[in-house]
Amino acid sequence: MSTVTELKLKSLQIRADLLRLIHSAKMGHTGGSLSNTDILTTLYYEIMKHDPSRPKWAERDRFIASKGHSVESLWCILADLGYFPKEELATYCQFGTRLIGHPNNKVPGIEMNTGALGHGLAISVGMALAAKKDSKAYRVFCLMGDGEQAEGSVWEAAMAGAHYKLDHLIGFVDRNRLQISGNTEDVMGIDPLDRKWEAFGWHVKQVNGHDFDELLETLRAVPEQTGKPTLIILNTTKGKGVSFAENQPEWHHHVPNDEQLRLAIGELEAASAAIAEAEEERGMNG
Amino acid sequence: MANNIPNRQAMCEALIELAQEDRDIMVLASDSRGSAAMAPFVKQFPEQFVETGIAEQNIVGIAAGLAHSGKKPFVTSPACFLSMRSIEQVKVDVAYSATNVKLVGISGGVSYGALGMSHHSLQDIAVTRAIPGLTIILPADRHETRKMTQALAKHEGGTYVRIGRNPVEDVYESDDYDFQIGKAVVMKQGSDVTLIGTGETVRIALDAAKLLEEAGIGARVLNMHTIKPLDEEAIIAAARETKAIVTLEEHSIFGGLGAAVAEVISTNHPVPLRILGIPDEPAIAGKTAEIFAHYGLTAANVLQLATELVKAKAEQK
Ligand SMILES: Cc1ncc(C[n+]2csc(CCOP(=O)(O)OP(=O)(O)O)c2C)c(N)n1
């Protein structure tokens, strides 16, 4: 099976897992989690240097979920990779749990506690700066929301990242064009986003955030420019993969009911089956 | 009384009424009009609404500028971010410059119980209380939220208000009572012990007082809706007349209601005091009721604490 096919199947599985998680806890950020499942799958299963058996391995690449509210995809991926037992997912958001509704660094695999928007990039700048000072080769990946771009602290960190020429720092903006109150351009316009980041001294790329070929190609090539941090705008769909949740602002934190869960899992399973079938056909023809 | 109207909705309704008469009243939100239950206001008065996006420092600065120009801005944003993310703007642009900005922290305390410490506001009273000139109010139920909103529309000066996310059981039967900023409400008379609550813990104090009464202990209940300026007179009277105090708050035990009461009685009329709140740790995850139970913010625990205080008092005599 090709890497891309594997990633496609994996991200469909993670989507189903996170929907079940949100459904059982009756809370969660469905839309934003579905929106960033593909980039997280690409990073954790293919791009990042990391080892679930040694979560604090000094040479590991770092990932910071600055949009910490989309933690459900992260919990499912970390459990799937063995950072903690899968059974623990059942405690998500329950009394006394460590698997709360935001990243919590008491859990192996989580570097920093996030959840208040606009913190992640500055933390990532600090980590990338430390790597440079210690002559370490690890990279720092930081995922932000597009609504989050309204926080001034994002731009303070952007300035610092360029100032210190942190080319092993890679920022992402999950450009799904929605935040809680609606379209980002109605709530607080952030366009032209690419030119803003360029003006702040970053090397900017735009990709389809759900296209694994494009994601892999882009991420395998970073940094394309030495002495500059990279900002990748992921053009995505909020609620991706669940027809009735796609592009619907309410699904930011809507929780699927029994029927919606059944429908959603059905859609994801059908998508997996189609991929498997295409793969089989290709195998027979090749 | 059972109730399904959260305080944030009661505030929105009051603001709609006020805005009809007063075109200077404005509501601001930081991608939070839904969580603040302000969507009906936005619909009815789009010209009196300002959206800042996710930018809590900016929203306070903008509100200060609006106030400087004669507007009456109500900033509605999650309490955790509004009280901490923008605290310097609150200190300098609102308090120091004496601008008439009403800061309304929504979903305060542990309303977002399972979302972790980033989303809890358990330090907001402590930090705002240390800023000179700010008024701080935690309304107890929807009726008080309504009275407070009306009072704030007339009140000049920077104010921090904290309300929770979920509906709370009523503590008043209606809004037909005297609400004055800075004046505690005696919810129940009693001379054996005083229970002081603020915001949504007033309900717990009332429930505990009922249990105490069944046990033959007369508890006075004070609703300390205004934390600043604090009603020192009511506290000193309680100390003098009941000689034992228990405070209840959805806040860190550091720097909140209990600390404020301790400051007053220690210099005026020292009596035994028990401070009930969230200990100095990231609060455990869970629903509000689960968290309250875990930390003893329950009528049953207050019954026990107050009984012990009253017993110790009798033994001393
Ligand atoms: C400092 C801060 N302010 C407000 C919030 C509340 N909040 C959580 S998610 C969210 C919207 C995020 O939108 P966006 O960044 O576009 O993320 P996505 O659409 O990918 O979920 C808001 C306002 C927060 N978590 N942190």
XYZ file of C-alpha atoms and ligand atoms in Angstrom:
629
model
C 0.000 0.000 0.000
C 1.332 3.446 -0.800
C 2.092 5.866 2.012
C -0.639 8.151 0.800
C -3.216 5.356 0.871
C -2.137 4.397 4.365
C -2.448 7.976 5.545
C -5.887 8.297 3.974
C -7.129 5.196 5.760
C -5.525 6.222 9.019
C -7.089 9.655 9.013
C -10.520 8.153 8.315
C -10.029 5.869 11.310
C -8.953 8.811 13.496
C -12.025 10.781 12.379
C -14.296 7.912 13.407
C -12.447 7.579 16.725
C -12.736 11.255 17.566
C -16.422 11.352 16.709
C -17.035 8.437 19.073
C -15.008 10.222 21.730
C -17.012 13.433 21.447
C -20.269 11.529 21.261
C -19.572 9.553 24.416
C -18.323 12.547 26.421
C -21.115 14.740 25.030
C -18.641 17.542 24.525
C -15.834 18.550 22.228
C -14.775 20.662 19.290
C -15.952 18.562 16.373
C -15.442 20.954 13.460
C -11.894 22.074 14.177
C -10.754 18.587 15.055
C -12.015 17.118 11.778
C -10.413 20.048 10.002
C -6.912 19.284 11.280
C -7.009 15.478 11.305
C -5.153 15.198 7.996
C -2.240 17.440 8.917
C -1.866 15.697 12.285
C -1.961 12.272 10.641
C 0.691 13.363 8.146
C 2.928 14.755 10.867
C 2.603 11.948 13.389
C 2.627 8.939 11.045
C 5.092 10.148 8.433
C 6.923 13.418 8.951
C 7.863 13.864 12.577
C 10.809 12.167 14.201
C 9.347 10.817 17.439
C 9.148 7.666 19.514
C 6.072 6.755 21.579
C 8.226 4.594 23.842
C 10.465 7.584 24.614
C 8.177 10.622 24.729
C 10.965 12.829 26.100
C 13.651 11.686 23.653
C 15.846 14.774 23.274
C 16.139 14.587 19.482
C 12.387 14.342 18.835
C 10.571 16.838 16.682
C 8.154 18.951 18.706
C 4.495 19.561 17.961
C 2.527 22.354 19.591
C -1.248 22.468 19.161
C -1.759 26.187 19.484
C -5.416 25.639 18.567
C -5.661 23.450 21.631
C -9.433 23.117 21.481
C -9.040 20.616 18.627
C -7.459 18.136 21.005
C -9.730 15.206 20.172
C -7.812 14.247 17.027
C -4.602 14.491 19.016
C -5.861 12.251 21.834
C -6.958 9.625 19.291
C -3.639 9.730 17.449
C -1.509 9.559 20.600
C -3.560 6.607 21.860
C -3.334 4.890 18.474
C 0.449 5.297 18.506
C 0.713 3.891 22.019
C 1.643 6.997 23.984
C -0.993 5.903 26.496
C -3.416 2.968 26.658
C -6.351 3.201 24.265
C -8.755 2.332 27.079
C -7.918 5.639 28.716
C -9.789 7.428 25.915
C -12.980 6.452 27.725
C -12.056 8.928 30.468
C -11.956 11.895 28.065
C -13.539 14.903 29.846
C -14.820 12.718 32.688
C -14.337 13.595 36.347
C -10.713 13.514 37.439
C -9.319 12.650 34.006
C -5.998 13.828 32.595
C -7.499 13.634 29.083
C -9.263 16.974 29.405
C -10.698 19.090 26.602
C -7.306 20.640 25.797
C -3.709 19.388 25.527
C -2.354 18.532 28.969
C 1.328 17.766 29.382
C 0.725 15.314 32.190
C -0.061 12.993 29.262
C 2.937 11.472 27.438
C 3.291 12.945 23.962
C 2.014 16.400 24.890
C 4.765 18.985 25.161
C 2.875 21.948 26.557
C -0.509 22.887 27.936
C -2.449 24.924 25.430
C -6.057 26.055 25.094
C -5.804 29.791 25.440
C -5.347 30.820 21.826
C -2.336 32.794 20.689
C 0.230 31.117 22.957
C 1.565 28.306 20.777
C 3.761 30.160 18.342
C 5.748 32.010 21.005
C 6.355 28.714 22.814
C 7.470 27.203 19.517
C 9.847 30.094 18.881
C 11.389 29.410 22.284
C 11.802 25.722 21.517
C 13.301 26.407 18.101
C 15.643 28.969 19.613
C 16.813 26.405 22.175
C 17.449 23.888 19.400
C 19.604 26.426 17.644
C 21.561 27.297 20.778
C 22.134 23.598 21.564
C 22.954 22.766 17.922
C 20.156 20.205 17.833
C 18.499 19.128 14.629
C 14.947 18.796 15.836
C 12.158 20.763 14.230
C 9.216 22.509 15.826
C 5.758 22.343 14.256
C 3.035 24.676 15.446
C -0.597 24.479 14.387
C -2.731 27.612 14.661
C -6.313 28.419 13.789
C -7.295 31.131 11.352
C -9.581 32.810 13.886
C -6.593 32.672 16.218
C -4.707 35.001 13.872
C -6.601 37.898 15.461
C -4.543 37.523 18.647
C -1.732 40.063 18.649
C 0.608 37.603 20.345
C 0.681 35.553 17.118
C 2.341 38.461 15.364
C 4.763 39.196 18.163
C 5.966 35.613 17.848
C 5.981 35.814 14.053
C 8.321 38.762 14.272
C 10.637 36.929 16.657
C 10.678 33.741 14.564
C 11.932 35.676 11.559
C 14.280 37.828 13.608
C 16.072 34.759 14.939
C 16.091 33.103 11.489
C 14.462 29.944 12.798
C 14.335 27.802 9.685
C 13.569 24.667 11.713
C 10.319 26.293 12.860
C 7.254 25.440 10.789
C 3.951 27.151 11.466
C 0.591 26.080 10.074
C -2.647 28.002 9.784
C -5.700 25.767 9.568
C -7.440 28.006 7.050
C -10.944 26.577 7.266
C -12.398 30.095 7.098
C -14.677 29.558 10.088
C -14.430 30.435 13.752
C -17.184 30.308 16.384
C -19.241 33.308 15.287
C -19.034 32.570 11.585
C -16.785 33.315 8.639
C -13.376 34.689 9.634
C -13.642 37.463 7.066
C -16.903 38.649 8.672
C -15.735 38.297 12.282
C -12.260 39.795 11.866
C -10.751 39.824 8.428
C -7.277 38.318 8.193
C -6.713 38.298 4.445
C -4.355 38.562 2.658
C -2.863 36.090 5.081
C 0.019 34.970 2.876
C 1.245 38.497 2.319
C 1.012 39.311 6.015
C 3.271 36.390 6.923
C 5.624 37.200 4.060
C 5.872 40.767 5.284
C 6.799 39.382 8.691
C 9.741 37.584 7.103
C 8.417 34.046 6.728
C 8.642 31.721 3.748
C 4.991 31.064 2.917
C 3.386 28.071 1.180
C -0.255 27.348 0.411
C -1.504 23.779 0.205
C -4.722 21.831 0.162
C -4.750 20.664 3.782
C -6.622 17.473 2.918
C -4.385 16.377 0.035
C -1.760 13.978 1.377
C 0.361 14.090 -1.795
C 0.646 17.831 -1.487
C 1.174 17.754 2.259
C 3.964 15.186 2.001
C 5.678 16.921 -0.868
C 5.624 20.258 0.929
C 6.680 18.951 4.306
C 9.490 16.813 2.920
C 10.910 19.911 1.267
C 10.975 22.253 4.284
C 12.936 24.349 4.862
C 13.072 25.526 1.274
C 14.837 28.667 2.355
C 17.598 28.771 4.924
C 17.405 31.458 7.561
C 13.614 31.792 7.387
C 10.817 30.090 9.272
C 8.124 28.516 7.094
C 4.403 29.212 7.334
C 2.116 26.763 5.597
C -1.446 27.859 4.963
C -3.575 24.718 4.992
C -6.676 25.336 2.940
C -9.133 23.112 4.731
C -12.804 22.451 5.375
C -14.144 22.689 8.899
C -15.975 19.448 9.755
C -14.160 17.661 6.906
C -15.341 14.135 6.151
C -18.801 14.399 7.689
C -21.154 15.784 5.053
C -23.605 17.485 7.385
C -20.883 19.087 9.525
C -18.767 20.472 6.708
C -18.618 24.272 6.631
C -21.306 24.604 9.293
C -20.282 27.120 11.991
C -22.518 25.407 14.611
C -20.415 22.289 14.306
C -17.525 24.141 15.958
C -18.698 22.515 19.181
C -21.801 20.612 18.190
C -21.887 17.064 19.557
C -23.276 14.331 17.304
C -26.381 12.565 18.606
C -26.784 8.804 18.153
C -28.256 9.116 14.690
C -25.666 11.648 13.511
C -22.870 9.459 14.826
C -24.265 6.482 12.921
C -24.521 8.523 9.713
C -21.045 9.991 10.115
C -19.382 6.639 10.813
C -21.264 5.250 7.813
C -19.804 7.953 5.566
C -16.283 7.396 6.874
C -16.551 3.624 6.475
C -17.832 4.022 2.945
C -14.851 6.241 2.160
C -12.463 3.642 3.612
C -14.120 0.868 1.638
C -13.803 2.852 -1.590
C -10.090 3.394 -0.966
C -9.533 -0.283 -0.188
C -11.408 -1.281 -3.313
C -9.412 1.076 -5.517
C -6.244 -0.274 -3.957
C -7.257 -3.856 -4.675
C -8.099 -3.016 -8.268
C -4.763 -1.333 -8.710
C -3.029 -4.358 -7.242
C -4.798 -6.685 -9.685
C -4.053 -4.473 -12.666
C -0.458 -3.839 -11.647
C -36.730 27.653 42.601
C -35.802 25.619 39.545
C -34.814 27.832 36.660
C -33.458 27.300 33.177
C -32.429 30.827 32.278
C -28.672 31.285 32.624
C -27.480 34.613 33.995
C -25.840 35.509 30.688
C -29.237 35.308 28.997
C -30.814 37.429 31.724
C -28.097 39.996 31.102
C -28.722 40.024 27.369
C -32.444 40.603 27.937
C -31.709 43.483 30.308
C -29.231 45.025 27.880
C -31.773 44.871 25.059
C -34.256 46.818 27.178
C -31.638 49.351 28.173
C -30.270 49.799 24.671
C -33.698 50.732 23.390
C -33.617 53.864 25.555
C -29.930 54.527 25.513
C -28.155 54.472 22.173
C -24.789 54.857 23.874
C -24.957 51.365 25.360
C -22.737 49.073 23.360
C -21.905 45.385 23.536
C -18.526 44.063 22.476
C -17.584 40.420 21.901
C -14.411 38.545 20.970
C -15.829 35.675 18.887
C -17.927 35.134 22.003
C -21.368 36.522 21.205
C -22.773 32.984 21.350
C -21.134 32.003 24.613
C -22.200 35.348 26.083
C -25.760 34.689 24.834
C -25.593 38.086 23.107
C -26.797 36.939 19.686
C -30.289 38.472 20.213
C -28.685 41.809 21.092
C -26.509 41.684 17.983
C -29.579 40.979 15.884
C -31.596 43.822 17.312
C -28.859 46.434 17.628
C -26.184 45.713 15.030
C -25.061 49.340 15.249
C -24.519 49.039 18.996
C -22.388 45.934 18.669
C -18.662 45.614 18.012
C -16.926 42.336 17.149
C -13.175 42.233 17.721
C -12.434 38.630 16.849
C -10.308 36.521 19.182
C -8.356 39.425 20.685
C -8.961 40.046 24.372
C -6.342 42.730 24.830
C -7.696 44.576 21.838
C -11.309 44.347 23.004
C -10.512 46.074 26.307
C -8.489 48.798 24.614
C -11.237 49.422 22.063
C -13.837 49.570 24.843
C -11.736 52.123 26.709
C -11.563 54.254 23.576
C -15.315 53.995 23.059
C -15.941 54.941 26.689
C -13.612 57.897 26.356
C -15.923 59.121 23.606
C -19.052 58.829 25.739
C -20.178 55.315 24.855
C -21.150 52.807 27.546
C -19.388 49.627 26.491
C -20.182 46.200 27.963
C -17.371 43.824 27.030
C -18.618 40.230 27.020
C -15.859 37.654 26.808
C -14.947 34.448 28.678
C -13.941 35.391 32.233
C -10.716 33.396 32.080
C -9.358 35.422 29.152
C -10.962 38.775 29.923
C -9.605 38.868 33.454
C -6.111 37.563 32.763
C -5.185 37.946 29.107
C -6.064 41.618 29.143
C -5.254 42.461 32.717
C -2.831 45.218 31.822
C -5.394 46.875 29.589
C -7.844 46.548 32.476
C -5.361 48.150 34.854
C -4.150 50.975 32.633
C -6.855 51.662 30.035
C -9.856 51.062 32.284
C -8.933 51.588 35.947
C -6.052 54.038 35.755
C -7.617 56.159 33.031
C -11.001 55.912 34.784
C -12.941 54.933 31.683
C -16.517 53.766 32.034
C -16.008 50.195 30.797
C -18.092 47.270 32.047
C -16.110 44.062 31.742
C -18.396 41.053 31.806
C -16.566 37.787 32.320
C -18.804 34.951 31.173
C -18.531 31.234 31.933
C -16.543 32.124 35.025
C -15.179 29.931 37.780
C -15.216 26.288 36.752
C -18.059 26.613 34.248
C -15.708 25.060 31.679
C -14.827 22.320 34.139
C -13.467 19.686 31.768
C -11.512 22.121 29.635
C -8.736 22.591 32.151
C -6.993 25.431 33.894
C -6.619 27.589 30.773
C -10.409 27.886 30.774
C -11.066 28.220 34.494
C -11.234 31.685 35.991
C -10.325 31.117 39.598
C -7.933 34.033 39.998
C -10.097 36.773 38.535
C -11.330 38.201 41.828
C -7.788 38.211 43.223
C -6.289 40.104 40.305
C -9.099 42.573 39.720
C -9.433 43.241 43.448
C -5.840 44.434 43.560
C -6.545 47.103 40.948
C -7.609 50.405 42.483
C -10.904 51.847 41.381
C -12.497 48.780 39.828
C -15.924 47.679 41.019
C -16.330 43.888 41.183
C -19.710 42.155 41.150
C -20.823 38.517 41.050
C -24.601 38.280 40.748
C -26.257 35.313 42.432
C -29.100 34.516 40.060
C -30.992 35.772 37.007
C -32.984 38.307 39.027
C -29.861 39.793 40.502
C -28.186 39.786 37.092
C -31.054 41.885 35.806
C -30.929 44.321 38.733
C -27.175 44.595 38.438
C -27.258 45.263 34.694
C -29.744 48.082 35.230
C -27.614 49.512 38.023
C -24.463 49.294 35.908
C -26.040 51.227 33.054
C -26.355 54.151 35.460
C -23.084 53.556 37.307
C -19.986 55.506 36.217
C -16.691 53.655 36.333
C -14.788 50.533 35.459
C -16.443 47.329 36.606
C -15.597 43.652 36.430
C -18.594 41.318 36.522
C -18.382 37.554 36.643
C -21.209 35.236 35.674
C -21.347 31.509 35.049
C -22.355 29.466 32.058
C -25.219 27.325 33.308
C -28.573 28.299 34.798
C -28.490 28.557 38.588
C -31.350 27.925 40.922
C -33.004 31.196 41.941
C -32.115 32.702 45.283
C -34.687 35.499 44.880
C -38.340 35.023 44.097
C -38.400 38.040 41.824
C -36.416 41.170 41.122
C -38.533 43.053 43.624
C -35.804 43.747 46.172
C -33.295 46.444 46.889
C -30.061 46.014 44.951
C -27.301 48.490 45.615
C -23.751 48.197 44.366
C -21.545 47.766 47.429
C -24.316 46.711 49.772
C -24.609 43.072 50.848
C -28.062 41.524 50.998
C -29.065 39.720 54.191
C -30.791 36.677 52.744
C -31.587 35.155 56.105
C -31.208 36.340 59.686
C -29.433 34.226 62.288
C -27.190 34.727 65.281
C -25.115 31.535 65.696
C -22.943 31.714 62.598
C -22.748 33.700 59.326
C -22.425 32.144 55.904
C -21.176 34.545 53.237
C -21.548 33.592 49.601
C -20.968 35.429 46.358
C -22.318 34.721 42.907
C -23.488 31.170 42.488
C -22.343 30.017 45.926
C -25.114 32.033 47.593
C -27.425 29.179 46.680
C -25.209 26.712 48.557
C -25.133 29.001 51.595
C -28.932 29.153 51.629
C -29.226 25.382 51.345
C -26.707 24.942 54.157
C -28.597 27.440 56.335
C -31.682 25.307 55.955
C -29.819 22.199 57.087
C -28.359 24.154 60.006
C -31.783 25.318 61.025
C -32.973 21.707 61.132
C -30.007 21.031 63.417
C -31.050 23.896 65.667
C -28.393 26.355 64.539
C -29.364 29.820 63.361
C -27.255 30.850 60.387
C -27.201 34.338 58.932
C -26.711 34.329 55.176
C -25.093 37.253 53.397
C -25.105 37.648 49.645
C -21.896 39.553 49.035
C -22.648 40.337 45.385
C -20.196 43.229 45.388
C -16.659 42.207 46.258
C -15.392 45.736 45.737
C -16.255 48.132 47.240
C -16.833 45.584 49.998
C -19.661 46.001 52.484
C -17.396 46.080 55.536
C -20.228 47.127 57.819
C -22.216 43.978 57.122
C -19.130 41.842 57.710
C -18.204 43.527 60.984
C -21.811 43.266 62.194
C -21.805 39.563 61.321
C -18.566 39.018 63.192
C -19.810 40.893 66.228
C -23.260 39.366 66.326
C -22.649 35.772 65.244
C -18.972 35.349 66.200
C -18.217 32.788 63.506
C -18.047 33.059 59.720
C -17.840 30.672 56.792
C -17.196 32.079 53.302
C -17.987 30.228 50.087
C -16.590 31.067 46.686
C -15.974 29.579 43.257
C -12.454 30.977 43.292
C -8.983 30.222 44.561
C -8.798 30.434 48.343
C -6.103 33.041 47.719
C -7.173 36.624 47.214
C -10.917 36.168 46.830
C -13.993 36.703 48.992
C -12.604 34.775 51.955
C -9.376 36.745 51.910
C -11.307 40.003 51.667
C -13.478 39.049 54.641
C -10.375 37.980 56.593
C -8.784 41.381 55.979
C -11.839 43.120 57.373
C -12.430 41.020 60.490
C -8.775 40.643 61.455
C -8.429 44.403 61.766
C -11.897 45.109 63.159
C -13.345 42.169 65.033
C -11.410 38.901 64.858
C -13.586 35.773 64.987
C -13.062 32.194 63.741
C -13.331 32.055 59.942
C -13.401 29.168 57.483
C -12.658 29.918 53.831
C -14.200 27.483 51.382
C -12.993 27.643 47.796
C -10.659 25.970 45.340
C -7.279 25.061 46.865
C -3.976 26.162 45.369
C -3.830 23.631 42.543
C -5.108 23.315 38.967
C -8.719 22.367 39.650
C -9.712 18.780 38.986
C -11.517 18.201 35.676
C -15.250 17.586 35.651
C -18.660 19.146 35.777
C -19.277 22.081 38.124
C -21.214 19.955 40.616
C -18.503 17.278 40.638
C -15.792 19.850 41.208
C -17.768 21.583 43.952
C -18.364 18.263 45.697
C -14.687 17.353 45.406
C -13.642 20.556 47.170
C -16.405 20.581 49.747
C -18.433 23.410 48.259
C -21.635 21.694 49.301
C -24.408 22.387 51.772
C -23.532 19.196 53.660
C -19.925 20.228 54.138
C -20.902 23.746 55.195
C -23.290 22.183 57.701
C -20.415 20.229 59.207
C -17.958 23.135 59.237
C -20.470 25.553 60.717
C -21.563 23.058 63.351
C -17.942 22.603 64.423
C -17.442 26.363 64.622
C -20.547 26.804 66.747
C -19.496 23.946 69.031
C -15.997 25.358 69.502
C -17.549 28.703 70.338
C -19.743 27.132 73.044
C -16.788 25.271 74.561
C -14.775 28.472 74.779
C -17.389 30.158 76.916
C -7.432 33.393 24.195
C -8.664 32.651 23.798
N -9.787 33.338 23.510
C -10.918 32.674 23.195
C -10.943 31.312 23.164
C -12.240 30.573 22.897
N -12.210 29.872 21.619
C -11.963 28.548 21.510
S -11.949 27.989 19.946
C -12.321 29.526 19.335
C -12.452 29.733 17.869
C -11.219 29.311 17.156
O -11.320 29.522 15.799
P -10.142 29.095 14.848
O -8.845 29.626 15.370
O -10.502 29.500 13.476
O -10.078 27.518 15.020
P -10.893 26.371 14.224
O -11.900 27.017 13.348
O -9.877 25.644 13.434
O -11.519 25.502 15.246
C -12.446 30.444 20.386
C -12.798 31.859 20.245
C -9.756 30.627 23.486
N -9.694 29.286 23.515
N -8.634 31.322 23.781
